[in-house]
Amino acid sequence: MALSGLEIFKKLPKTNCKDCGFPTCLAFAMQVAAGKVGVEKCPHISEEVKKELMEASLPPILKVEIGAGEDSIVVGEETVLFRHDRTFVNQNAFAVTVEDEDEAGRIEEVARRVNDIAYERVGEVLTLDAVCIKNKSGDKDKFMEVVEKVDSLTKKPLILVSKDTGTLKCAAEAFKEKKPLIHAATVDNVDSIINITGETGCPVVVRGETFEDVRTLTEKMGNSGIKNIVIDIGTRNFKNDFYNQIVLRKSAIEQKNRLFGYPTIVFPGEMTDNILKETLMASVFVAKYASIVVLSNANYQNIFPLMVYRQNIYTDPRMPMQVEQNIYKIGNPGGNSPVLITTNFSLTYFIISGEVENSKVPSWLLVMDVEGQSVLTAWAAGKFVPEMIARFVRESGIADKVNKKELVIPGYVAQLKDELEEELEGGWKVVVGPREAGEVPRFLKEYVAW
Amino acid sequence: MEFQVPKSTYTGIINLVKLGRGDATVSIGGETALPFYTFEGEMPNRPIVAVEVQDRKPSDWPDVLTKYYSDVLDDPVRWAKKSIEKYGADAICLRLTSIDPNGEDAGPDEAAEITAAVRKSISKPLIIYGTGPLEKIAEVMNKVSEKNSGENILMGWVEEDNYKTAATAAIKYSNNLVALNPLDVNIAKQLNILLTQFGLSSDKIVMDPSTSALGYGIEYCYSAMERLKIAALLQNDKMTQMPVITDIGPEVWKVKEVRESEENYPEWGYQEERAINWEAITCGSMLLSGSDILVMRHPGAISLIKEFIEELM
């Protein structure tokens, strides 16, 4: 995608004037290539070169913003096919559908859930992103009424779906301040939609069943200066649309095909009537390249696993996920409850806390910040060693919460026992726990029975 | 002008592994493109669902799961039959929970008897997984392999520092082995090299990348498996071309998001549907990253995944 530092350098004045704030033109070029500074910081390049460089440095999939204000969402900007190459950039949005024929109660419930659902997990809060309103009735007034209603209930972005261009025009004009996503431009109405989006500035979906149709539409829009485009491709057949998503992403990234270099939207609820199957299909599109996944429902049992999966797929594969250093209470521990220690690698924490919970033995779990490494890795790296563990235990304040001053350490670092006891002082005893998390429940039950 | 679909050129192929014998034979592997990328290459054999059966009645399965097996939980033979006839199992994965020295500590002979009894009663391939320390599992696999000589079963598992006993038995009695690696491409390769140098044919090996559940590190597994497939197919690295088994049941069914009721966590929604989603999404993710055998538990998740495979093939 982007140009290399040297390619950018060639286009610069090479005067090392420092007006950009960097010591040399080469240093500046490197920073531009790394995406850390914009090329416009150089006051001496021509408009033409500036435009060329700015276009070349755009990501292969353009960024599109939907909605306005704090709750607006940004999608696109992806640069790779595989998450092990580089972290996926903007996590996909989840939208929930209401139809203008739905009862008021359902519309209110969906809006409420889109506003309120918030799952806290590994230091992040997982939320829904948008409401998709479908003009199922075909009636303009009815649609406008429902859009107004939803708009009054939520600040989250809206996706407005209608087959009628007049209806879309009316809605886009009425709500243009909120920048809803307009669905959709097709080969039949593209000229009118170009006018609507040109005037309102709303982002727009292009809808085509084939690559050729989509390409025709994005080209036409691009020529009219419209770039805030989202692609809706396919026939609502799972295999076909799975294939479409992969081909679009490959084409944008490997072939540098700008005509497909836009975020995508999928509707798994239109591929099946089975709500669990829809959830499974939605998860596939989280991993395989959709930017907006529109769901038919906001049922907790479907939303929750999907949001956890999205968080998993979009984490930085090079950075271990971390949990906060803290004393975690499991159950309702008291002065004589066991005190266990582990590291803040989130997998370690999740697995250990889950097993402690399974044991039904209320416990204190000390989680020590070792930059997100597992117990053995942290020990090998000198971050989970007696002196540091003792300091953490002292500063944690756990001594004020318990009478029984015994610390259970992971079995894999059993060799730390004696030295840690010395370092801890204050009458602490160190107990060696099991090596594997799965053995924790049995260990805890026996330990408290002593 | 018609759009030219971008296609990757693959040079490698996943090993074709046959499990079972006679009418019970099922083939896995043989892919020449990334999973379900059928526009780029072949996927001659669909991934299979191995339904988990245990040799002792499980004590830690929640009601939303046991209710489907309540009449067969204390009889692995009937349990296996029901899983095939009623829930569409493509294979049976018999987990020998009795052999764990921390539990019942049953001996290898008994485990071998049960294994043979289950195998004789089904017309699908049999997979076994041990429990407990590797020394014990190796000892059990040795007997199980002897007792199922020539039956071409798949036995789990061996690791880098303990493979010789089991590999000897697998070679001698013509069975297959699961090679376990801790989410690590290099260790996976290393173990495959050790096993093949020891004399086990590379089409007798299935890799287990130590699956984790949705929300519990599934992304590490997803990426490790993608990297394995890329090495196998794009770089034609022979020692990464073994098919993959993902042992999903135990991972999914121990997490609290699956085990807790809606009364305790109303904001998580209905437990059974949530649990089905949890297992199905985990399986879907493993299929996309290259699993050839899924070890599963809930009939609802099994039927979703079977349809999913059918539609994407």
Coordinates of N, CA, C and O in Angstrom, one line a residue, chain B residues 6-67:
Chain B
P6 N -8.4 -12.4 -7.5 CA -7.1 -12.6 -7.1 C -7.0 -14.0 -6.4 O -7.7 -14.4 -5.5
K7 N -6.0 -14.8 -7.0 CA -5.9 -16.2 -6.4 C -4.4 -16.4 -6.0 O -3.5 -16.1 -6.7
S8 N -4.3 -16.9 -4.8 CA -3.0 -17.3 -4.3 C -2.5 -18.6 -5.0 O -3.3 -19.4 -5.3
T9 N -1.2 -18.7 -5.2 CA -0.7 -20.0 -5.7 C -0.2 -20.8 -4.5 O 0.8 -20.4 -3.8
Y10 N -0.8 -21.9 -4.4 CA -0.4 -22.8 -3.3 C 0.5 -23.9 -3.9 O 0.3 -24.5 -4.9
T11 N 1.6 -24.2 -3.1 CA 2.5 -25.3 -3.6 C 2.4 -26.5 -2.7 O 2.8 -27.6 -3.1
G12 N 1.8 -26.4 -1.6 CA 1.7 -27.6 -0.7 C 0.4 -28.2 -0.6 O -0.6 -27.7 -1.3
I13 N 0.3 -29.3 0.1 CA -1.0 -30.0 0.2 C -1.0 -30.6 1.6 O 0.0 -31.1 2.1
I14 N -2.2 -30.6 2.3 CA -2.3 -31.2 3.6 C -2.3 -32.7 3.4 O -3.0 -33.2 2.5
N15 N -1.6 -33.4 4.3 CA -1.6 -34.9 4.2 C -3.0 -35.5 4.3 O -3.8 -35.1 5.0
L16 N -3.1 -36.5 3.4 CA -4.4 -37.3 3.5 C -4.2 -38.3 4.6 O -3.3 -39.1 4.5
V17 N -5.1 -38.3 5.6 CA -5.0 -39.3 6.7 C -6.3 -40.1 6.7 O -7.4 -39.5 6.7
K18 N -6.1 -41.4 6.7 CA -7.3 -42.2 6.8 C -7.5 -42.7 8.2 O -6.5 -43.2 8.8
L19 N -8.7 -42.6 8.7 CA -9.0 -43.1 10.1 C -10.0 -44.2 10.0 O -10.9 -44.2 9.1
G20 N -9.8 -45.2 10.8 CA -10.8 -46.4 10.8 C -10.4 -47.4 9.7 O -9.5 -47.2 9.0
R21 N -11.3 -48.4 9.7 CA -11.0 -49.5 8.7 C -12.3 -50.0 8.1 O -13.3 -49.9 8.7
G22 N -12.2 -50.5 6.9 CA -13.4 -51.1 6.2 C -14.5 -50.0 6.1 O -14.2 -48.9 5.6
D23 N -15.7 -50.4 6.5 CA -16.8 -49.5 6.3 C -16.7 -48.2 7.2 O -17.3 -47.2 6.9
A24 N -15.9 -48.3 8.2 CA -15.7 -47.2 9.1 C -14.7 -46.2 8.7 O -14.4 -45.2 9.4
T25 N -14.1 -46.4 7.5 CA -13.0 -45.5 7.1 C -13.5 -44.1 6.7 O -14.5 -43.9 6.0
V26 N -12.8 -43.1 7.2 CA -13.1 -41.7 6.9 C -11.7 -41.1 6.6 O -10.8 -41.3 7.3
S27 N -11.7 -40.3 5.5 CA -10.5 -39.6 5.2 C -10.6 -38.1 5.6 O -11.6 -37.5 5.5
I28 N -9.4 -37.6 6.1 CA -9.4 -36.1 6.4 C -8.1 -35.6 5.7 O -7.2 -36.4 5.3
G29 N -8.1 -34.3 5.5 CA -6.9 -33.7 4.9 C -7.1 -33.6 3.3 O -8.2 -33.7 2.8
G30 N -5.9 -33.4 2.7 CA -5.9 -33.3 1.2 C -6.2 -31.9 0.7 O -6.2 -31.8 -0.5
E31 N -6.3 -30.9 1.6 CA -6.6 -29.6 1.1 C -5.4 -29.0 0.3 O -4.2 -29.2 0.7
T32 N -5.7 -28.2 -0.7 CA -4.6 -27.5 -1.4 C -4.8 -26.0 -1.4 O -4.3 -25.3 -2.2
A33 N -5.7 -25.5 -0.5 CA -5.9 -24.1 -0.3 C -6.3 -23.8 1.1 O -6.5 -24.8 1.9
L34 N -6.3 -22.6 1.5 CA -6.7 -22.3 2.9 C -8.1 -22.8 3.1 O -8.9 -23.0 2.2
P35 N -8.5 -23.0 4.4 CA -9.8 -23.7 4.7 C -11.0 -23.0 4.0 O -11.2 -21.8 4.2
F36 N -11.7 -23.7 3.3 CA -12.9 -23.3 2.6 C -12.7 -22.2 1.5 O -13.6 -21.6 0.9
Y37 N -11.4 -22.0 1.1 CA -11.1 -21.2 0.0 C -11.2 -22.0 -1.3 O -10.2 -22.2 -2.0
T38 N -12.4 -22.5 -1.6 CA -12.5 -23.5 -2.7 C -12.4 -22.8 -4.0 O -12.3 -23.5 -5.0
F39 N -12.3 -21.5 -4.1 CA -12.1 -20.8 -5.3 C -10.6 -20.8 -5.7 O -10.2 -20.4 -6.8
E40 N -9.8 -21.2 -4.7 CA -8.3 -21.2 -5.0 C -7.7 -22.6 -5.1 O -6.6 -22.8 -5.5
G41 N -8.5 -23.6 -4.5 CA -7.9 -25.0 -4.5 C -8.9 -26.0 -4.1 O -10.1 -25.7 -4.0
E42 N -8.5 -27.2 -3.8 CA -9.3 -28.3 -3.5 C -9.5 -28.5 -2.0 O -8.6 -28.2 -1.2
M43 N -10.7 -28.9 -1.6 CA -10.9 -29.3 -0.3 C -11.7 -30.6 -0.4 O -12.9 -30.7 -0.2
P44 N -11.0 -31.7 -0.7 CA -11.6 -33.0 -1.1 C -12.4 -33.6 0.1 O -13.3 -34.4 -0.2
N45 N -11.9 -33.4 1.3 CA -12.6 -34.1 2.4 C -13.1 -33.0 3.4 O -12.4 -32.1 3.8
R46 N -14.4 -33.2 3.7 CA -14.9 -32.2 4.7 C -14.4 -32.5 6.1 O -14.1 -33.6 6.4
P47 N -14.2 -31.4 6.9 CA -13.8 -31.6 8.3 C -14.9 -32.4 9.0 O -16.0 -32.3 8.6
I48 N -14.4 -33.2 10.0 CA -15.4 -34.1 10.6 C -15.6 -33.7 12.1 O -14.8 -33.0 12.7
V49 N -16.8 -34.0 12.6 CA -17.2 -33.8 14.0 C -17.1 -35.1 14.7 O -17.7 -36.1 14.4
A50 N -16.1 -35.1 15.7 CA -16.0 -36.3 16.6 C -16.7 -35.9 17.9 O -16.4 -35.0 18.6
V51 N -17.8 -36.7 18.2 CA -18.5 -36.4 19.4 C -17.9 -37.1 20.6 O -17.4 -38.3 20.5
E52 N -17.7 -36.4 21.7 CA -17.0 -36.9 22.8 C -17.9 -37.8 23.7 O -19.0 -37.6 24.0
V53 N -17.2 -38.9 24.0 CA -17.8 -39.9 24.9 C -16.8 -40.1 26.0 O -15.6 -40.1 25.8
Q54 N -17.2 -40.3 27.3 CA -16.2 -40.6 28.3 C -16.5 -42.0 28.9 O -17.6 -42.5 28.9
D55 N -15.4 -42.6 29.3 CA -15.5 -44.0 29.8 C -16.1 -44.1 31.2 O -16.4 -45.2 31.7
R56 N -16.2 -43.0 31.9 CA -16.9 -42.9 33.2 C -17.9 -41.8 33.1 O -17.7 -40.8 32.4
K57 N -19.0 -41.9 33.8 CA -20.0 -40.9 33.8 C -19.4 -39.5 34.3 O -18.8 -39.5 35.4
P58 N -19.5 -38.5 33.5 CA -18.8 -37.2 33.9 C -19.5 -36.6 35.1 O -20.8 -36.7 35.2
S59 N -18.8 -36.0 36.0 CA -19.4 -35.4 37.2 C -19.5 -33.9 37.0 O -20.1 -33.3 37.9
D60 N -18.9 -33.4 36.0 CA -18.8 -31.9 36.0 C -19.5 -31.3 34.7 O -19.2 -30.2 34.3
W61 N -20.4 -32.1 34.1 CA -21.1 -31.5 33.0 C -22.4 -30.9 33.4 O -23.2 -31.5 34.2
P62 N -22.7 -29.7 32.9 CA -23.9 -29.0 33.4 C -25.2 -29.7 32.8 O -25.1 -30.4 31.8
D63 N -26.3 -29.4 33.4 CA -27.6 -30.0 32.9 C -27.9 -29.7 31.5 O -28.5 -30.6 30.8
V64 N -27.6 -28.5 31.0 CA -28.0 -28.2 29.6 C -27.2 -29.1 28.6 O -27.5 -29.1 27.4
L65 N -26.3 -29.9 29.1 CA -25.5 -30.8 28.3 C -25.9 -32.3 28.6 O -26.3 -33.0 27.7
T66 N -26.0 -32.6 29.9 CA -26.2 -34.0 30.2 C -27.6 -34.4 29.8 O -27.9 -35.6 29.6
K67 N -28.6 -33.5 29.7 CA -29.9 -33.9 29.4 C -30.1 -34.6 28.1 O -31.0 -35.4 27.9

